[in-house]
Amino acid sequence: MIVLYTSVDSSSCRKARQWFHQHKIAVCEHNISIEGITIDRLIKIMQRTENGTQDIVSTRSHSYKKLPVPIDELTFSAFLRLICRNPALLKTPIIVSDDCIQIGFNQDAIRRFIPLKVRQLEIMNFEQRLKVVK
C-alpha cells in the first residue's frame, strides 16, 4: 500500500495526486494539514529517510522560521512531539510504500512506485518498438 501524505494548497501534492491517478495506482491519501500526523506514522517515515530530519523538515516554511529553538537541538522525542503539534513543518508530499520513500514531487523518481511488472512490460514494449524502427 502506498501512502501519500499531502498538505492543503500544495502544488507538488496536486501533481503527485494527479500522477498516481493518471497511472491508475491506488494510494491512501493522508492530508496532514487536516488530519495531523501521529508519532507512529512519523517514526515510520523517519525510519526510511537517509538524512533524518533534514529530509522531512521544510526549512522554508513560516512555521520553521518561527521556531524558538533550532530543530537540531531537540531530542528525538521532542522533535516528534513538535512535528505532531505542527505538521506544517513537514515537506510534502511524502510518498511511502513498503520498500521506498519519496519526499517532494519528482517526475522521474516517482516512477519507482509503478509496480515492477508494469515497468517490465513498458520496457518490453519499448524494446519491441525499437526493433520495428531498425
PDB file of C-alpha atoms in Angstrom:
ATOM      1  CA  MET A   1       0.000   0.000   0.000  1.00  0.00           C
ATOM      2  CA  ILE A   2       1.239   3.446  -0.929  1.00  0.00           C
ATOM      3  CA  VAL A   3       0.518   6.289   1.476  1.00  0.00           C
ATOM      4  CA  LEU A   4       0.510   9.803   0.058  1.00  0.00           C
ATOM      5  CA  TYR A   5       0.964  12.420   2.784  1.00  0.00           C
ATOM      6  CA  THR A   6      -0.277  15.757   1.494  1.00  0.00           C
ATOM      7  CA  SER A   7      -0.991  19.269   2.697  1.00  0.00           C
ATOM      8  CA  VAL A   8      -3.578  21.830   1.719  1.00  0.00           C
ATOM      9  CA  ASP A   9      -2.739  24.231  -1.133  1.00  0.00           C
ATOM     10  CA  SER A  10       0.430  22.433  -2.228  1.00  0.00           C
ATOM     11  CA  SER A  11       1.053  22.336  -5.964  1.00  0.00           C
ATOM     12  CA  SER A  12       3.531  19.465  -5.509  1.00  0.00           C
ATOM     13  CA  CYS A  13       0.850  17.453  -3.706  1.00  0.00           C
ATOM     14  CA  ARG A  14      -1.621  18.125  -6.520  1.00  0.00           C
ATOM     15  CA  LYS A  15       0.967  16.948  -9.068  1.00  0.00           C
ATOM     16  CA  ALA A  16       1.634  13.751  -7.110  1.00  0.00           C
ATOM     17  CA  ARG A  17      -2.088  13.031  -6.687  1.00  0.00           C
ATOM     18  CA  GLN A  18      -2.652  13.615 -10.419  1.00  0.00           C
ATOM     19  CA  TRP A  19       0.335  11.429 -11.374  1.00  0.00           C
ATOM     20  CA  PHE A  20      -0.981   8.476  -9.363  1.00  0.00           C
ATOM     21  CA  HIS A  21      -4.468   8.977 -10.826  1.00  0.00           C
ATOM     22  CA  GLN A  22      -3.101   9.066 -14.395  1.00  0.00           C
ATOM     23  CA  HIS A  23      -1.125   5.866 -13.793  1.00  0.00           C
ATOM     24  CA  LYS A  24      -4.104   4.170 -12.129  1.00  0.00           C
ATOM     25  CA  ILE A  25      -2.117   3.460  -8.963  1.00  0.00           C
ATOM     26  CA  ALA A  26      -4.160   3.278  -5.786  1.00  0.00           C
ATOM     27  CA  VAL A  27      -2.914   5.354  -2.885  1.00  0.00           C
ATOM     28  CA  CYS A  28      -4.172   6.049   0.588  1.00  0.00           C
ATOM     29  CA  GLU A  29      -4.070   9.828   0.899  1.00  0.00           C
ATOM     30  CA  HIS A  30      -3.493  11.358   4.310  1.00  0.00           C
ATOM     31  CA  ASN A  31      -3.797  15.152   4.473  1.00  0.00           C
ATOM     32  CA  ILE A  32      -1.575  16.205   7.370  1.00  0.00           C
ATOM     33  CA  SER A  33      -2.955  19.763   7.317  1.00  0.00           C
ATOM     34  CA  ILE A  34      -6.410  18.472   8.160  1.00  0.00           C
ATOM     35  CA  GLU A  35      -5.831  15.109   9.845  1.00  0.00           C
ATOM     36  CA  GLY A  36      -2.483  15.784  11.521  1.00  0.00           C
ATOM     37  CA  ILE A  37       0.104  13.057  11.911  1.00  0.00           C
ATOM     38  CA  THR A  38       0.720  10.540  14.663  1.00  0.00           C
ATOM     39  CA  ILE A  39       4.033   9.753  16.277  1.00  0.00           C
ATOM     40  CA  ASP A  40       3.801   6.179  14.911  1.00  0.00           C
ATOM     41  CA  ARG A  41       3.383   7.401  11.325  1.00  0.00           C
ATOM     42  CA  LEU A  42       6.156   9.921  11.762  1.00  0.00           C
ATOM     43  CA  ILE A  43       8.534   7.263  13.099  1.00  0.00           C
ATOM     44  CA  LYS A  44       7.762   5.033  10.095  1.00  0.00           C
ATOM     45  CA  ILE A  45       8.626   7.937   7.794  1.00  0.00           C
ATOM     46  CA  MET A  46      11.813   8.724   9.715  1.00  0.00           C
ATOM     47  CA  GLN A  47      12.942   5.085   9.512  1.00  0.00           C
ATOM     48  CA  ARG A  48      13.019   5.327   5.719  1.00  0.00           C
ATOM     49  CA  THR A  49      14.853   8.648   5.411  1.00  0.00           C
ATOM     50  CA  GLU A  50      18.537   8.858   4.612  1.00  0.00           C
ATOM     51  CA  ASN A  51      19.288  12.107   6.436  1.00  0.00           C
ATOM     52  CA  GLY A  52      16.648  12.112   9.170  1.00  0.00           C
ATOM     53  CA  THR A  53      15.130  15.470   9.998  1.00  0.00           C
ATOM     54  CA  GLN A  54      16.952  17.197   7.123  1.00  0.00           C
ATOM     55  CA  ASP A  55      14.949  15.128   4.637  1.00  0.00           C
ATOM     56  CA  ILE A  56      11.500  15.874   6.005  1.00  0.00           C
ATOM     57  CA  VAL A  57      11.580  19.345   7.593  1.00  0.00           C
ATOM     58  CA  SER A  58      10.617  22.281   5.410  1.00  0.00           C
ATOM     59  CA  THR A  59      13.146  24.909   6.390  1.00  0.00           C
ATOM     60  CA  ARG A  60      11.450  27.429   4.090  1.00  0.00           C
ATOM     61  CA  SER A  61       8.093  27.222   5.867  1.00  0.00           C
ATOM     62  CA  HIS A  62       6.743  30.026   8.037  1.00  0.00           C
ATOM     63  CA  SER A  63       6.357  27.539  10.884  1.00  0.00           C
ATOM     64  CA  TYR A  64      10.044  26.682  10.749  1.00  0.00           C
ATOM     65  CA  LYS A  65      11.134  30.316  10.767  1.00  0.00           C
ATOM     66  CA  LYS A  66       9.025  30.956  13.886  1.00  0.00           C
ATOM     67  CA  LEU A  67      10.595  28.126  15.918  1.00  0.00           C
ATOM     68  CA  PRO A  68      12.082  29.380  19.189  1.00  0.00           C
ATOM     69  CA  VAL A  69      14.693  26.574  19.275  1.00  0.00           C
ATOM     70  CA  PRO A  70      16.657  25.066  16.366  1.00  0.00           C
ATOM     71  CA  ILE A  71      15.370  21.600  15.482  1.00  0.00           C
ATOM     72  CA  ASP A  72      18.826  20.052  15.725  1.00  0.00           C
ATOM     73  CA  GLU A  73      18.933  20.988  19.420  1.00  0.00           C
ATOM     74  CA  LEU A  74      15.808  18.956  20.225  1.00  0.00           C
ATOM     75  CA  THR A  75      15.813  15.394  21.472  1.00  0.00           C
ATOM     76  CA  PHE A  76      14.233  12.883  19.111  1.00  0.00           C
ATOM     77  CA  SER A  77      11.096  12.576  21.244  1.00  0.00           C
ATOM     78  CA  ALA A  78      10.794  16.379  21.500  1.00  0.00           C
ATOM     79  CA  PHE A  79      11.195  16.588  17.719  1.00  0.00           C
ATOM     80  CA  LEU A  80       8.404  14.035  17.188  1.00  0.00           C
ATOM     81  CA  ARG A  81       6.063  15.887  19.553  1.00  0.00           C
ATOM     82  CA  LEU A  82       6.848  19.192  17.810  1.00  0.00           C
ATOM     83  CA  ILE A  83       6.024  17.813  14.362  1.00  0.00           C
ATOM     84  CA  CYS A  84       2.809  16.215  15.619  1.00  0.00           C
ATOM     85  CA  ARG A  85       1.726  19.565  17.077  1.00  0.00           C
ATOM     86  CA  ASN A  86       2.792  21.443  13.944  1.00  0.00           C
ATOM     87  CA  PRO A  87       2.678  19.211  10.815  1.00  0.00           C
ATOM     88  CA  ALA A  88       3.197  22.296   8.625  1.00  0.00           C
ATOM     89  CA  LEU A  89       6.893  21.787   9.390  1.00  0.00           C
ATOM     90  CA  LEU A  90       6.928  18.757   7.087  1.00  0.00           C
ATOM     91  CA  LYS A  91       7.850  18.858   3.423  1.00  0.00           C
ATOM     92  CA  THR A  92       5.070  17.487   1.262  1.00  0.00           C
ATOM     93  CA  PRO A  93       4.190  15.348  -0.475  1.00  0.00           C
ATOM     94  CA  ILE A  94       5.703  12.425   1.348  1.00  0.00           C
ATOM     95  CA  ILE A  95       5.107   9.178  -0.520  1.00  0.00           C
ATOM     96  CA  VAL A  96       5.713   5.946   1.376  1.00  0.00           C
ATOM     97  CA  SER A  97       5.417   2.332   0.252  1.00  0.00           C
ATOM     98  CA  ASP A  98       6.580  -0.881   1.878  1.00  0.00           C
ATOM     99  CA  ASP A  99      10.048  -0.528   0.386  1.00  0.00           C
ATOM    100  CA  CYS A 100      10.658   3.101  -0.548  1.00  0.00           C
ATOM    101  CA  ILE A 101      10.021   6.735   0.233  1.00  0.00           C
ATOM    102  CA  GLN A 102       9.972   9.931  -1.795  1.00  0.00           C
ATOM    103  CA  ILE A 103       9.826  13.384  -0.290  1.00  0.00           C
ATOM    104  CA  GLY A 104       8.605  16.090  -2.599  1.00  0.00           C
ATOM    105  CA  PHE A 105       7.396  15.605  -6.153  1.00  0.00           C
ATOM    106  CA  ASN A 106       9.932  14.496  -8.733  1.00  0.00           C
ATOM    107  CA  GLN A 107       8.574  13.430 -12.129  1.00  0.00           C
ATOM    108  CA  ASP A 108      11.352  10.896 -12.742  1.00  0.00           C
ATOM    109  CA  ALA A 109      11.807   9.480  -9.241  1.00  0.00           C
ATOM    110  CA  ILE A 110       8.087   8.881  -8.689  1.00  0.00           C
ATOM    111  CA  ARG A 111       8.185   6.139 -11.340  1.00  0.00           C
ATOM    112  CA  ARG A 112       9.633   3.829  -8.672  1.00  0.00           C
ATOM    113  CA  PHE A 113       6.052   3.477  -7.417  1.00  0.00           C
ATOM    114  CA  ILE A 114       4.923   1.880 -10.675  1.00  0.00           C
ATOM    115  CA  PRO A 115       4.641  -1.849  -9.977  1.00  0.00           C
ATOM    116  CA  LEU A 116       7.619  -3.882 -11.233  1.00  0.00           C
ATOM    117  CA  LYS A 117       5.518  -5.968 -13.651  1.00  0.00           C
ATOM    118  CA  VAL A 118       4.140  -2.824 -15.279  1.00  0.00           C
ATOM    119  CA  ARG A 119       7.634  -1.337 -15.638  1.00  0.00           C
ATOM    120  CA  GLN A 120       8.892  -4.595 -17.172  1.00  0.00           C
ATOM    121  CA  LEU A 121       6.002  -4.556 -19.638  1.00  0.00           C
ATOM    122  CA  GLU A 122       6.795  -0.936 -20.571  1.00  0.00           C
ATOM    123  CA  ILE A 123      10.425  -1.896 -21.226  1.00  0.00           C
ATOM    124  CA  MET A 124       9.399  -4.860 -23.394  1.00  0.00           C
ATOM    125  CA  ASN A 125       7.040  -2.640 -25.398  1.00  0.00           C
ATOM    126  CA  PHE A 126       9.769  -0.048 -25.828  1.00  0.00           C
ATOM    127  CA  GLU A 127      12.241  -2.696 -26.989  1.00  0.00           C
ATOM    128  CA  GLN A 128       9.681  -4.011 -29.496  1.00  0.00           C
ATOM    129  CA  ARG A 129       9.209  -0.520 -30.910  1.00  0.00           C
ATOM    130  CA  LEU A 130      12.992  -0.157 -31.256  1.00  0.00           C
ATOM    131  CA  LYS A 131      13.164  -3.418 -33.246  1.00  0.00           C
ATOM    132  CA  VAL A 132      10.464  -2.158 -35.616  1.00  0.00           C
ATOM    133  CA  VAL A 133      12.339   1.101 -36.207  1.00  0.00           C
ATOM    134  CA  LYS A 134      15.639  -0.673 -37.043  1.00  0.00           C
TER     135      LYS A 134
END
